CSV table of C-alpha atoms in Angstrom, one decimal:
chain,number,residue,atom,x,y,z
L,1318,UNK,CA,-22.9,0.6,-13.3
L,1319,UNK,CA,-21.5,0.6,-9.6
L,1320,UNK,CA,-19.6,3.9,-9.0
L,1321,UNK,CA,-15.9,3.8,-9.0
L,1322,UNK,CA,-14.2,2.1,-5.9
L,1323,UNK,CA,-17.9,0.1,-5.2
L,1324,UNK,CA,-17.7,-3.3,-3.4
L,1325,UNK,CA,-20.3,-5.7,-3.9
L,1326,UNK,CA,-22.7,-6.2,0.0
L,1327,UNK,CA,-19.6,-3.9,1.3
L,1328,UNK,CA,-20.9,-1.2,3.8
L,1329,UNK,CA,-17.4,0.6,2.8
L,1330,UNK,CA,-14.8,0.6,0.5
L,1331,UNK,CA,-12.2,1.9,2.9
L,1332,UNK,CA,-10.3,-0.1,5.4
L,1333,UNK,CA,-8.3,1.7,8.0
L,1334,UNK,CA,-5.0,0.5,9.1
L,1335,UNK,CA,-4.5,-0.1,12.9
L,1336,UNK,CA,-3.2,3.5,14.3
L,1337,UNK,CA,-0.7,1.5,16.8
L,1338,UNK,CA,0.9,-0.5,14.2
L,1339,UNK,CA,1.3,2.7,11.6
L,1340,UNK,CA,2.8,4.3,14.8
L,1341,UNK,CA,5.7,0.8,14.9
L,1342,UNK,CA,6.3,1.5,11.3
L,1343,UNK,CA,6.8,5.0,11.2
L,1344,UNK,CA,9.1,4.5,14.2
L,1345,UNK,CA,10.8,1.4,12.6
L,1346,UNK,CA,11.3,3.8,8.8
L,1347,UNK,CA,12.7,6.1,10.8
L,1348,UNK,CA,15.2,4.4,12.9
L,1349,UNK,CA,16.4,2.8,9.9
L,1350,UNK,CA,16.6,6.2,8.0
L,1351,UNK,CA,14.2,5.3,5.7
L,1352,UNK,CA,11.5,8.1,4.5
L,1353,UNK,CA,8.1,7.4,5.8
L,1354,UNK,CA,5.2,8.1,2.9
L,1355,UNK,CA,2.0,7.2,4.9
L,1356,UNK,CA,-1.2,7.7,3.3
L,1357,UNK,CA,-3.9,5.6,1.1
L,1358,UNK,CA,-3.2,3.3,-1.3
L,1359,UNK,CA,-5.7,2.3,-4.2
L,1360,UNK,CA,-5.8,-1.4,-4.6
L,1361,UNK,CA,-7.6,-3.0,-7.5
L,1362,UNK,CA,-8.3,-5.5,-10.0
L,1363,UNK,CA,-5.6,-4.4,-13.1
L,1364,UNK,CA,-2.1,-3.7,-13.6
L,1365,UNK,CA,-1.8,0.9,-13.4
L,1366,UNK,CA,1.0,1.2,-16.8
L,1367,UNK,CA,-0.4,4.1,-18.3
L,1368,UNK,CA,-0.9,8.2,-17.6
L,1369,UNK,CA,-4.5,8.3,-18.3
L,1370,UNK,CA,-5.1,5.0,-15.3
L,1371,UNK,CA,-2.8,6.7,-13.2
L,1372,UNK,CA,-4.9,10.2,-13.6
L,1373,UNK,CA,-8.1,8.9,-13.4
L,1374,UNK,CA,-7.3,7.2,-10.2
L,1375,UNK,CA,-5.1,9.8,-8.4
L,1376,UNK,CA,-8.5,12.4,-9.4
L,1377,UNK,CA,-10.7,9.8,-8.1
L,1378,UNK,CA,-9.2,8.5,-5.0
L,1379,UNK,CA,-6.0,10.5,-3.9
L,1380,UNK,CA,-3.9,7.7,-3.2
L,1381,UNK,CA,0.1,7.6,-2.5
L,1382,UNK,CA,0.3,4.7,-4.7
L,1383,UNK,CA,-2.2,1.6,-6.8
L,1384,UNK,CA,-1.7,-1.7,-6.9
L,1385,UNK,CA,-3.6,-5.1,-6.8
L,1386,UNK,CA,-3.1,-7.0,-3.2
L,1387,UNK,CA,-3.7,-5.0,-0.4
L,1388,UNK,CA,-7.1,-4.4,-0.1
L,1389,UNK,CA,-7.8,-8.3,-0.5
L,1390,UNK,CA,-5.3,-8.4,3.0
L,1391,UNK,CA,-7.4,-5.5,4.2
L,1392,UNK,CA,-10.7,-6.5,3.4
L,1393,UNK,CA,-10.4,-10.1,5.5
L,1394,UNK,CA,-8.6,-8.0,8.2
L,1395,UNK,CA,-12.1,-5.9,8.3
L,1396,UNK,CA,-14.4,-9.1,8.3
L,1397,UNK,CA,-12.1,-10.8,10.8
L,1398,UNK,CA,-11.4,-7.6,13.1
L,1399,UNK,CA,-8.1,-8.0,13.4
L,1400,UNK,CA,-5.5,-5.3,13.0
L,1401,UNK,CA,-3.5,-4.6,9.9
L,1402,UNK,CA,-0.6,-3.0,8.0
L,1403,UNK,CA,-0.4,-2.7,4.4
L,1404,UNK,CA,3.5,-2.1,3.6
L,1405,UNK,CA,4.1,-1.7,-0.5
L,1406,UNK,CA,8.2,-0.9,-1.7
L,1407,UNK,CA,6.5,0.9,-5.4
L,1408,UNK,CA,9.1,-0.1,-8.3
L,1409,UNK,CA,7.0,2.8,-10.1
L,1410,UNK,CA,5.5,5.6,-11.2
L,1411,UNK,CA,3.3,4.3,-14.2
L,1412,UNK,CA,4.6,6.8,-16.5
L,1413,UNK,CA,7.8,5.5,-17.8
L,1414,UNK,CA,9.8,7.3,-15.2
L,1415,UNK,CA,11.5,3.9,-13.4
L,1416,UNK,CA,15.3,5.0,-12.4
L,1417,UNK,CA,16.4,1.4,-11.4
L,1418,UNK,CA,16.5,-2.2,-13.3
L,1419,UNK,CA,13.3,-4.8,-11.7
L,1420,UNK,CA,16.3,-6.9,-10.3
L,1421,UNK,CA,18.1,-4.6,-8.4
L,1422,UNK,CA,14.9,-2.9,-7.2
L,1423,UNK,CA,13.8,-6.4,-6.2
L,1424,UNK,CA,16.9,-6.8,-3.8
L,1425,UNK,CA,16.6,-3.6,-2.6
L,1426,UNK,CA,12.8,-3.8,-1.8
L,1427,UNK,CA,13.6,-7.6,-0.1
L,1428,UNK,CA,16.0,-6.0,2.1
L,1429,UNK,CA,14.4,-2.7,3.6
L,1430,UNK,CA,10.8,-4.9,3.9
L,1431,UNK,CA,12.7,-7.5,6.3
L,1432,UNK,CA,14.5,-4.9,8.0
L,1433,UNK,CA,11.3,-2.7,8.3
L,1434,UNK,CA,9.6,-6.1,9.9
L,1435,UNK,CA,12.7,-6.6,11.9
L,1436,UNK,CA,12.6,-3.2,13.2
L,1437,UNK,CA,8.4,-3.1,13.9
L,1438,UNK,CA,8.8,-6.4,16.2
L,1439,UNK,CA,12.2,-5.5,17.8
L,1440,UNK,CA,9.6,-2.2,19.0
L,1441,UNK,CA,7.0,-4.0,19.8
């Protein structure tokens, strides 16, 4: 019966990312010639594989991409007041559109996340 996006004796379902470290990776995507896509991500408790998921939650939310960890990582961050980043590689678009094998989008995702990191502490 909660509304969509509710979390249970939260004062918000929204957690901000830290300004100074979405500032790092921009600069970090960018000396690495990467494209930046900064924005919200929907994080929640199933597996997005379907159209009618991935409408439902782009009408309700607006979000970049969905998926199921980040807002655990986000959520503790809040509690704990400590900055945070939430950095996803999406191997996806939920609607059968995926132009590359799991594997090769596996290494590929391994190797611009470390450089990313790499990049974000070299700046800092």
């Amino acid at each position: 019966g909660d509304e969509p996006g509710y979390i249970s004796r939260m004062d918000t379902s929204i957690f901000a990312a830290d300004i100074n470290l979405i500032d790092a990776a921009t600069d970090a995507v960018e000396e690495l010639g990467l494209v930046p896509n900064i924005g919200r991500i929907a994080s929640g408790d199933q597996f997005i594989a379907d159209l009618d998921s991935k409408h439902r939650i782009q009408t309700l939310f607006n979000p970049l991409c969905c998926e199921m960890e980040g807002a655990a990582i986000a959520q503790v961050c809040y509690f704990n007041h400590i900055p945070f980043l939430i950095v996803r590689a999406i191997s996806d678009k939920a609607d059968d559109s995926a132009s590359m094998d799991y594997p090769t989008f596996e290494a590929q995702a391994i190797r611009h996340s470390v450089n990313l990191m790499a990049e974000m502490i070299r700046c800092f």
